[in-house]
PDB file of C-alpha atoms in Angstrom:
ATOM      1  CA  UNK A   1       0.068   0.284  -0.072  1.00  0.00           C
ATOM      2  CA  UNK A   2       0.892   3.250  -1.245  1.00  0.00           C
ATOM      3  CA  UNK A   3       0.883   6.340   1.096  1.00  0.00           C
ATOM      4  CA  UNK A   4       0.055  10.217   0.252  1.00  0.00           C
ATOM      5  CA  UNK A   5       3.318  12.358   0.676  1.00  0.00           C
ATOM      6  CA  UNK A   6       3.072  12.902   4.266  1.00  0.00           C
ATOM      7  CA  UNK A   7       0.994  10.780   6.136  1.00  0.00           C
ATOM      8  CA  UNK A   8       0.877  11.352   9.881  1.00  0.00           C
ATOM      9  CA  UNK A   9       1.934   8.170  12.160  1.00  0.00           C
ATOM     10  CA  UNK A  10      -1.332   7.375  12.940  1.00  0.00           C
ATOM     11  CA  UNK A  11      -2.128   7.004   9.339  1.00  0.00           C
ATOM     12  CA  UNK A  12       0.734   4.795   8.784  1.00  0.00           C
ATOM     13  CA  UNK A  13      -0.583   2.045  11.683  1.00  0.00           C
ATOM     14  CA  UNK A  14      -3.747   1.820  10.382  1.00  0.00           C
ATOM     15  CA  UNK A  15      -2.694   0.794   7.549  1.00  0.00           C
ATOM     16  CA  UNK A  16      -0.358  -1.358   8.770  1.00  0.00           C
ATOM     17  CA  UNK A  17      -3.163  -3.605  10.825  1.00  0.00           C
ATOM     18  CA  UNK A  18      -5.204  -3.205   7.735  1.00  0.00           C
ATOM     19  CA  UNK A  19      -2.402  -4.315   5.193  1.00  0.00           C
ATOM     20  CA  UNK A  20      -0.207  -6.149   7.387  1.00  0.00           C
ATOM     21  CA  UNK A  21       2.620  -3.654   5.350  1.00  0.00           C
ATOM     22  CA  UNK A  22       2.977   0.011   4.210  1.00  0.00           C
ATOM     23  CA  UNK A  23       5.442   2.181   2.440  1.00  0.00           C
ATOM     24  CA  UNK A  24       6.308   5.735   2.947  1.00  0.00           C
ATOM     25  CA  UNK A  25       8.213   7.973   1.361  1.00  0.00           C
ATOM     26  CA  UNK A  26      11.920   9.717   1.809  1.00  0.00           C
ATOM     27  CA  UNK A  27      10.580  12.890   2.374  1.00  0.00           C
ATOM     28  CA  UNK A  28       7.446  12.329   4.650  1.00  0.00           C
ATOM     29  CA  UNK A  29      10.203   9.812   6.556  1.00  0.00           C
ATOM     30  CA  UNK A  30      12.697  12.563   7.433  1.00  0.00           C
ATOM     31  CA  UNK A  31       9.799  14.643   8.374  1.00  0.00           C
ATOM     32  CA  UNK A  32       8.365  12.030  11.343  1.00  0.00           C
ATOM     33  CA  UNK A  33      11.871  11.261  11.939  1.00  0.00           C
ATOM     34  CA  UNK A  34      12.694  14.551  12.552  1.00  0.00           C
ATOM     35  CA  UNK A  35      10.233  15.116  15.231  1.00  0.00           C
ATOM     36  CA  UNK A  36      12.066  13.480  17.906  1.00  0.00           C
ATOM     37  CA  UNK A  37      15.612  14.629  16.748  1.00  0.00           C
ATOM     38  CA  UNK A  38      17.357  16.223  13.955  1.00  0.00           C
ATOM     39  CA  UNK A  39      19.212  13.472  11.947  1.00  0.00           C
ATOM     40  CA  UNK A  40      22.493  15.365  12.595  1.00  0.00           C
ATOM     41  CA  UNK A  41      24.633  12.923  10.974  1.00  0.00           C
ATOM     42  CA  UNK A  42      23.454  11.639   8.058  1.00  0.00           C
ATOM     43  CA  UNK A  43      26.458  12.760   5.860  1.00  0.00           C
ATOM     44  CA  UNK A  44      28.699  10.722   8.310  1.00  0.00           C
ATOM     45  CA  UNK A  45      25.973   8.135   8.243  1.00  0.00           C
ATOM     46  CA  UNK A  46      25.133   6.978   4.914  1.00  0.00           C
ATOM     47  CA  UNK A  47      29.038   7.137   4.168  1.00  0.00           C
ATOM     48  CA  UNK A  48      29.526   4.046   6.788  1.00  0.00           C
ATOM     49  CA  UNK A  49      28.152   1.830   4.471  1.00  0.00           C
ATOM     50  CA  UNK A  50      31.491   2.149   2.379  1.00  0.00           C
ATOM     51  CA  UNK A  51      33.173   0.317   5.491  1.00  0.00           C
ATOM     52  CA  UNK A  52      31.122  -3.226   5.560  1.00  0.00           C
ATOM     53  CA  UNK A  53      32.681  -5.599   5.769  1.00  0.00           C
ATOM     54  CA  UNK A  54      32.180  -8.667   2.765  1.00  0.00           C
ATOM     55  CA  UNK A  55      29.183 -11.767   3.811  1.00  0.00           C
ATOM     56  CA  UNK A  56      31.498 -14.657   4.291  1.00  0.00           C
ATOM     57  CA  UNK A  57      28.375 -16.650   4.749  1.00  0.00           C
ATOM     58  CA  UNK A  58      27.505 -16.127   0.598  1.00  0.00           C
ATOM     59  CA  UNK A  59      30.994 -15.891  -0.236  1.00  0.00           C
ATOM     60  CA  UNK A  60      31.121 -19.969  -1.863  1.00  0.00           C
ATOM     61  CA  UNK A  61      27.411 -18.832  -4.231  1.00  0.00           C
ATOM     62  CA  UNK A  62      29.947 -15.242  -5.827  1.00  0.00           C
ATOM     63  CA  UNK A  63      26.977 -12.985  -4.520  1.00  0.00           C
ATOM     64  CA  UNK A  64      28.262  -9.090  -3.888  1.00  0.00           C
ATOM     65  CA  UNK A  65      26.697  -8.755  -0.446  1.00  0.00           C
ATOM     66  CA  UNK A  66      28.499  -6.605   2.518  1.00  0.00           C
ATOM     67  CA  UNK A  67      26.579  -5.748   5.857  1.00  0.00           C
ATOM     68  CA  UNK A  68      27.707  -5.249   9.671  1.00  0.00           C
ATOM     69  CA  UNK A  69      25.353  -5.884  12.315  1.00  0.00           C
ATOM     70  CA  UNK A  70      23.766  -5.301  15.974  1.00  0.00           C
ATOM     71  CA  UNK A  71      21.624  -5.897  19.016  1.00  0.00           C
ATOM     72  CA  UNK A  72      19.469  -3.686  20.900  1.00  0.00           C
ATOM     73  CA  UNK A  73      17.581  -4.011  23.793  1.00  0.00           C
ATOM     74  CA  UNK A  74      14.748  -1.263  24.046  1.00  0.00           C
ATOM     75  CA  UNK A  75      12.180  -1.054  26.810  1.00  0.00           C
ATOM     76  CA  UNK A  76       8.429   0.253  25.683  1.00  0.00           C
ATOM     77  CA  UNK A  77       9.809   4.084  26.750  1.00  0.00           C
ATOM     78  CA  UNK A  78      13.527   5.210  27.539  1.00  0.00           C
ATOM     79  CA  UNK A  79      16.896   5.268  25.710  1.00  0.00           C
ATOM     80  CA  UNK A  80      17.355   1.746  23.535  1.00  0.00           C
ATOM     81  CA  UNK A  81      20.603   0.091  24.612  1.00  0.00           C
ATOM     82  CA  UNK A  82      23.162  -1.547  22.606  1.00  0.00           C
ATOM     83  CA  UNK A  83      23.990  -5.086  23.777  1.00  0.00           C
ATOM     84  CA  UNK A  84      27.245  -6.980  23.134  1.00  0.00           C
ATOM     85  CA  UNK A  85      28.153  -8.657  20.524  1.00  0.00           C
ATOM     86  CA  UNK A  86      26.130 -12.206  19.393  1.00  0.00           C
ATOM     87  CA  UNK A  87      25.552 -13.807  16.384  1.00  0.00           C
ATOM     88  CA  UNK A  88      22.585 -13.636  13.711  1.00  0.00           C
ATOM     89  CA  UNK A  89      20.585 -16.493  13.854  1.00  0.00           C
ATOM     90  CA  UNK A  90      17.538 -17.856  11.611  1.00  0.00           C
ATOM     91  CA  UNK A  91      15.936 -21.336  12.209  1.00  0.00           C
ATOM     92  CA  UNK A  92      16.077 -23.032   8.859  1.00  0.00           C
ATOM     93  CA  UNK A  93      11.755 -22.283   9.031  1.00  0.00           C
ATOM     94  CA  UNK A  94      12.252 -18.374   8.039  1.00  0.00           C
ATOM     95  CA  UNK A  95      16.096 -19.166   6.084  1.00  0.00           C
ATOM     96  CA  UNK A  96      15.857 -22.205   3.895  1.00  0.00           C
ATOM     97  CA  UNK A  97      19.442 -20.852   2.952  1.00  0.00           C
ATOM     98  CA  UNK A  98      21.626 -20.480   5.948  1.00  0.00           C
ATOM     99  CA  UNK A  99      19.504 -21.006   8.859  1.00  0.00           C
ATOM    100  CA  UNK A 100      19.786 -23.185  11.499  1.00  0.00           C
ATOM    101  CA  UNK A 101      23.473 -21.635  12.362  1.00  0.00           C
ATOM    102  CA  UNK A 102      25.285 -18.851  14.469  1.00  0.00           C
ATOM    103  CA  UNK A 103      26.276 -16.576  11.723  1.00  0.00           C
ATOM    104  CA  UNK A 104      29.049 -13.737  13.084  1.00  0.00           C
ATOM    105  CA  UNK A 105      28.933 -10.121  11.058  1.00  0.00           C
ATOM    106  CA  UNK A 106      31.620  -7.534  11.508  1.00  0.00           C
ATOM    107  CA  UNK A 107      30.064  -4.964  14.404  1.00  0.00           C
ATOM    108  CA  UNK A 108      28.381  -2.060  14.154  1.00  0.00           C
ATOM    109  CA  UNK A 109      30.865   1.004  14.497  1.00  0.00           C
ATOM    110  CA  UNK A 110      30.895   2.432  17.822  1.00  0.00           C
ATOM    111  CA  UNK A 111      29.931   5.708  15.674  1.00  0.00           C
ATOM    112  CA  UNK A 112      27.203   5.031  13.656  1.00  0.00           C
ATOM    113  CA  UNK A 113      25.955   3.350  16.691  1.00  0.00           C
ATOM    114  CA  UNK A 114      25.887   6.134  18.770  1.00  0.00           C
ATOM    115  CA  UNK A 115      24.919   8.606  16.005  1.00  0.00           C
ATOM    116  CA  UNK A 116      21.883  10.556  16.140  1.00  0.00           C
ATOM    117  CA  UNK A 117      20.810   9.013  12.863  1.00  0.00           C
ATOM    118  CA  UNK A 118      20.749   5.556  14.166  1.00  0.00           C
ATOM    119  CA  UNK A 119      19.392   6.723  18.097  1.00  0.00           C
ATOM    120  CA  UNK A 120      16.722   7.980  16.163  1.00  0.00           C
ATOM    121  CA  UNK A 121      15.386   5.566  14.005  1.00  0.00           C
ATOM    122  CA  UNK A 122      15.641   3.008  16.395  1.00  0.00           C
ATOM    123  CA  UNK A 123      13.296   5.004  18.711  1.00  0.00           C
ATOM    124  CA  UNK A 124      10.692   5.395  16.235  1.00  0.00           C
ATOM    125  CA  UNK A 125      10.588   1.987  15.380  1.00  0.00           C
ATOM    126  CA  UNK A 126       9.555   1.264  18.832  1.00  0.00           C
ATOM    127  CA  UNK A 127       7.958   3.657  19.699  1.00  0.00           C
ATOM    128  CA  UNK A 128       5.707   2.956  16.240  1.00  0.00           C
ATOM    129  CA  UNK A 129       5.578  -0.965  16.457  1.00  0.00           C
ATOM    130  CA  UNK A 130       5.135  -0.860  20.289  1.00  0.00           C
ATOM    131  CA  UNK A 131       1.962   1.188  20.175  1.00  0.00           C
ATOM    132  CA  UNK A 132       0.881  -1.706  17.445  1.00  0.00           C
ATOM    133  CA  UNK A 133       1.847  -3.831  20.523  1.00  0.00           C
ATOM    134  CA  UNK A 134       1.176  -2.099  23.712  1.00  0.00           C
ATOM    135  CA  UNK A 135       1.557  -5.256  26.033  1.00  0.00           C
ATOM    136  CA  UNK A 136       5.002  -5.709  24.551  1.00  0.00           C
ATOM    137  CA  UNK A 137       8.024  -4.179  27.494  1.00  0.00           C
ATOM    138  CA  UNK A 138      10.318  -5.478  26.148  1.00  0.00           C
ATOM    139  CA  UNK A 139      11.815  -5.565  22.517  1.00  0.00           C
ATOM    140  CA  UNK A 140      14.518  -7.917  21.207  1.00  0.00           C
ATOM    141  CA  UNK A 141      16.208  -4.918  18.584  1.00  0.00           C
ATOM    142  CA  UNK A 142      18.683  -5.871  15.088  1.00  0.00           C
ATOM    143  CA  UNK A 143      20.083  -3.343  12.947  1.00  0.00           C
ATOM    144  CA  UNK A 144      21.762  -4.414   9.694  1.00  0.00           C
ATOM    145  CA  UNK A 145      23.694  -2.519   7.807  1.00  0.00           C
ATOM    146  CA  UNK A 146      23.460  -4.348   3.877  1.00  0.00           C
ATOM    147  CA  UNK A 147      25.024  -2.911   0.708  1.00  0.00           C
ATOM    148  CA  UNK A 148      24.296  -5.528  -2.230  1.00  0.00           C
ATOM    149  CA  UNK A 149      26.435  -5.229  -5.140  1.00  0.00           C
ATOM    150  CA  UNK A 150      25.658  -5.766  -8.782  1.00  0.00           C
ATOM    151  CA  UNK A 151      28.585  -5.873 -12.204  1.00  0.00           C
ATOM    152  CA  UNK A 152      27.792  -7.123 -15.681  1.00  0.00           C
ATOM    153  CA  UNK A 153      27.401 -10.424 -15.583  1.00  0.00           C
ATOM    154  CA  UNK A 154      26.150 -10.643 -11.784  1.00  0.00           C
ATOM    155  CA  UNK A 155      23.024  -8.882 -11.034  1.00  0.00           C
ATOM    156  CA  UNK A 156      23.013  -8.660  -6.918  1.00  0.00           C
ATOM    157  CA  UNK A 157      20.267 -10.423  -4.744  1.00  0.00           C
ATOM    158  CA  UNK A 158      18.591  -8.467  -2.169  1.00  0.00           C
ATOM    159  CA  UNK A 159      17.428 -11.606  -0.644  1.00  0.00           C
ATOM    160  CA  UNK A 160      18.685 -14.658  -1.506  1.00  0.00           C
ATOM    161  CA  UNK A 161      16.994 -16.614   0.387  1.00  0.00           C
ATOM    162  CA  UNK A 162      14.031 -15.915  -1.847  1.00  0.00           C
ATOM    163  CA  UNK A 163      10.228 -14.401  -0.688  1.00  0.00           C
ATOM    164  CA  UNK A 164      10.170 -14.863   3.228  1.00  0.00           C
ATOM    165  CA  UNK A 165       9.337 -14.029   6.674  1.00  0.00           C
ATOM    166  CA  UNK A 166      12.072 -12.691   9.073  1.00  0.00           C
ATOM    167  CA  UNK A 167      10.855 -14.774  12.383  1.00  0.00           C
ATOM    168  CA  UNK A 168      10.646 -11.228  14.607  1.00  0.00           C
ATOM    169  CA  UNK A 169       7.945  -9.412  14.885  1.00  0.00           C
ATOM    170  CA  UNK A 170       7.945  -6.286  13.029  1.00  0.00           C
ATOM    171  CA  UNK A 171      10.243  -4.868  10.325  1.00  0.00           C
ATOM    172  CA  UNK A 172      11.741  -1.346   9.311  1.00  0.00           C
ATOM    173  CA  UNK A 173      13.452  -1.539   6.584  1.00  0.00           C
ATOM    174  CA  UNK A 174      15.077   2.335   5.200  1.00  0.00           C
ATOM    175  CA  UNK A 175      16.844   2.794   2.044  1.00  0.00           C
ATOM    176  CA  UNK A 176      19.843   4.247   2.562  1.00  0.00           C
ATOM    177  CA  UNK A 177      21.405   4.653  -1.471  1.00  0.00           C
ATOM    178  CA  UNK A 178      20.939   3.609  -5.326  1.00  0.00           C
ATOM    179  CA  UNK A 179      24.561   3.845  -7.000  1.00  0.00           C
ATOM    180  CA  UNK A 180      23.666   3.134 -10.683  1.00  0.00           C
ATOM    181  CA  UNK A 181      21.048   0.602 -10.338  1.00  0.00           C
ATOM    182  CA  UNK A 182      18.052  -0.227 -11.754  1.00  0.00           C
ATOM    183  CA  UNK A 183      15.343  -3.292 -10.468  1.00  0.00           C
ATOM    184  CA  UNK A 184      14.665  -4.024  -6.514  1.00  0.00           C
ATOM    185  CA  UNK A 185      11.595  -4.012  -6.173  1.00  0.00           C
ATOM    186  CA  UNK A 186      10.254  -5.364  -2.723  1.00  0.00           C
ATOM    187  CA  UNK A 187       7.614  -7.564  -3.271  1.00  0.00           C
ATOM    188  CA  UNK A 188       4.763  -8.060  -0.500  1.00  0.00           C
ATOM    189  CA  UNK A 189       3.220 -11.420  -0.570  1.00  0.00           C
ATOM    190  CA  UNK A 190       0.358 -13.475   1.788  1.00  0.00           C
ATOM    191  CA  UNK A 191       1.847 -16.807   3.007  1.00  0.00           C
ATOM    192  CA  UNK A 192       0.079 -19.030   0.576  1.00  0.00           C
ATOM    193  CA  UNK A 193       2.640 -16.594  -1.702  1.00  0.00           C
ATOM    194  CA  UNK A 194      -0.545 -14.344  -3.182  1.00  0.00           C
ATOM    195  CA  UNK A 195       1.236 -10.649  -4.573  1.00  0.00           C
ATOM    196  CA  UNK A 196      -0.359  -8.366  -1.900  1.00  0.00           C
ATOM    197  CA  UNK A 197       1.709  -5.242  -3.651  1.00  0.00           C
ATOM    198  CA  UNK A 198       5.079  -3.913  -4.752  1.00  0.00           C
ATOM    199  CA  UNK A 199       6.913  -1.339  -4.557  1.00  0.00           C
ATOM    200  CA  UNK A 200      11.069   0.596  -5.175  1.00  0.00           C
ATOM    201  CA  UNK A 201      13.016   2.176  -2.299  1.00  0.00           C
ATOM    202  CA  UNK A 202      14.231   4.763  -4.880  1.00  0.00           C
ATOM    203  CA  UNK A 203      15.142   7.733  -3.139  1.00  0.00           C
ATOM    204  CA  UNK A 204      17.194   7.844   0.875  1.00  0.00           C
ATOM    205  CA  UNK A 205      15.395   7.757   3.653  1.00  0.00           C
ATOM    206  CA  UNK A 206      12.316   5.336   1.302  1.00  0.00           C
ATOM    207  CA  UNK A 207      10.928   2.749   4.045  1.00  0.00           C
ATOM    208  CA  UNK A 208       9.321   0.234   4.162  1.00  0.00           C
ATOM    209  CA  UNK A 209       7.157  -1.314   7.678  1.00  0.00           C
ATOM    210  CA  UNK A 210       6.407  -4.495   7.556  1.00  0.00           C
ATOM    211  CA  UNK A 211       4.345  -6.772  10.076  1.00  0.00           C
ATOM    212  CA  UNK A 212       6.471  -9.955   9.646  1.00  0.00           C
ATOM    213  CA  UNK A 213       3.838 -12.246  11.460  1.00  0.00           C
ATOM    214  CA  UNK A 214       0.988 -11.601   8.666  1.00  0.00           C
ATOM    215  CA  UNK A 215       3.131 -11.366   5.406  1.00  0.00           C
ATOM    216  CA  UNK A 216       5.982 -11.944   3.608  1.00  0.00           C
ATOM    217  CA  UNK A 217       8.637 -10.225   1.790  1.00  0.00           C
ATOM    218  CA  UNK A 218      11.220  -9.692  -0.924  1.00  0.00           C
ATOM    219  CA  UNK A 219      13.123  -7.840  -3.378  1.00  0.00           C
ATOM    220  CA  UNK A 220      14.013  -8.462  -6.854  1.00  0.00           C
ATOM    221  CA  UNK A 221      17.811  -8.966  -8.134  1.00  0.00           C
ATOM    222  CA  UNK A 222      19.618  -5.152  -8.879  1.00  0.00           C
ATOM    223  CA  UNK A 223      21.682  -4.554 -11.553  1.00  0.00           C
ATOM    224  CA  UNK A 224      24.175  -2.045 -12.858  1.00  0.00           C
ATOM    225  CA  UNK A 225      22.285   0.550 -15.152  1.00  0.00           C
ATOM    226  CA  UNK A 226      26.039   1.139 -16.720  1.00  0.00           C
ATOM    227  CA  UNK A 227      27.969  -1.934 -16.516  1.00  0.00           C
ATOM    228  CA  UNK A 228      31.141  -0.096 -17.062  1.00  0.00           C
ATOM    229  CA  UNK A 229      30.524   1.663 -13.235  1.00  0.00           C
ATOM    230  CA  UNK A 230      30.349   0.068  -9.659  1.00  0.00           C
ATOM    231  CA  UNK A 231      26.882  -0.178  -8.537  1.00  0.00           C
ATOM    232  CA  UNK A 232      24.990  -0.806  -5.271  1.00  0.00           C
ATOM    233  CA  UNK A 233      21.831  -0.639  -3.395  1.00  0.00           C
ATOM    234  CA  UNK A 234      22.464   0.631   0.720  1.00  0.00           C
ATOM    235  CA  UNK A 235      19.268  -0.197   3.289  1.00  0.00           C
ATOM    236  CA  UNK A 236      19.286  -0.270   6.971  1.00  0.00           C
ATOM    237  CA  UNK A 237      17.602  -3.080   8.094  1.00  0.00           C
ATOM    238  CA  UNK A 238      16.046  -3.105  11.534  1.00  0.00           C
ATOM    239  CA  UNK A 239      14.138  -5.955  13.150  1.00  0.00           C
ATOM    240  CA  UNK A 240      11.656  -5.510  15.946  1.00  0.00           C
ATOM    241  CA  UNK A 241      10.639  -8.771  17.798  1.00  0.00           C
ATOM    242  CA  UNK A 242       9.386  -8.951  21.973  1.00  0.00           C
ATOM    243  CA  UNK A 243      11.002 -10.328  24.399  1.00  0.00           C
ATOM    244  CA  UNK A 244       9.063 -11.867  27.175  1.00  0.00           C
ATOM    245  CA  UNK A 245      10.074 -11.041  30.711  1.00  0.00           C
ATOM    246  CA  UNK A 246      10.723 -12.748  33.983  1.00  0.00           C
ATOM    247  CA  UNK A 247       7.618 -15.282  34.151  1.00  0.00           C
ATOM    248  CA  UNK A 248       5.515 -13.975  31.358  1.00  0.00           C
ATOM    249  CA  UNK A 249       5.177 -14.998  27.986  1.00  0.00           C
ATOM    250  CA  UNK A 250       6.456 -13.244  25.305  1.00  0.00           C
ATOM    251  CA  UNK A 251       4.018 -10.000  24.725  1.00  0.00           C
ATOM    252  CA  UNK A 252       4.765  -9.290  20.763  1.00  0.00           C
ATOM    253  CA  UNK A 253       2.140  -9.894  17.559  1.00  0.00           C
ATOM    254  CA  UNK A 254       4.857 -12.284  15.588  1.00  0.00           C
ATOM    255  CA  UNK A 255       6.966 -15.107  15.898  1.00  0.00           C
ATOM    256  CA  UNK A 256       9.571 -15.509  18.501  1.00  0.00           C
ATOM    257  CA  UNK A 257      11.730 -17.924  16.546  1.00  0.00           C
TER     258      UNK A 257
END
């Protein structure tokens, strides 16, 4: 579902409740983020994608993906706290390509993790999704910086596992940069595979907000516009999973696999 140019937060939340996903253009997303604080370090934040490490877990398949990863903990309110370095894990139910193993990625750099832009994004997501799951008192938040590279004769695959769910409650995807790239269309599907909608993240801060318990998502391969020049697609993916506090079951809306 494509929103109007400047929807407010309640409108977006209503779309997510109705459809399981929403697309938001970059200008509108920036306004929503800046309602809670300026993105003072955006240039440095975006430039940090030039320092991502290769995804060694895809090396054998020749796929050009670079990434960094970090885990945060968030209460229903208050500061978002970075957790010690830990692996990213998905079960085979959600990731048949790379599930069932602990994947250790290079950590997000401290300057990025503590910077105004990322902190504002994390808090926005916590508050936005928290209103949809008001019983949730604690969130596990995983942050992924991705760069997908493409070259002549070798398309880049933003979702090598295909159309999938992440096994969390909610997902926020933000475009950071596209350079010399064509395609890269995000598709949203029902669990039975039926197509619900599609859109392309094309401008900085174009955003997809996804209820991961209700819908699946994927991204079509990207190819270079000019095969003689470097080409990449940079995105930030932030996942939110409700965690139980001592003595109570999870309060979120989706899977905790």
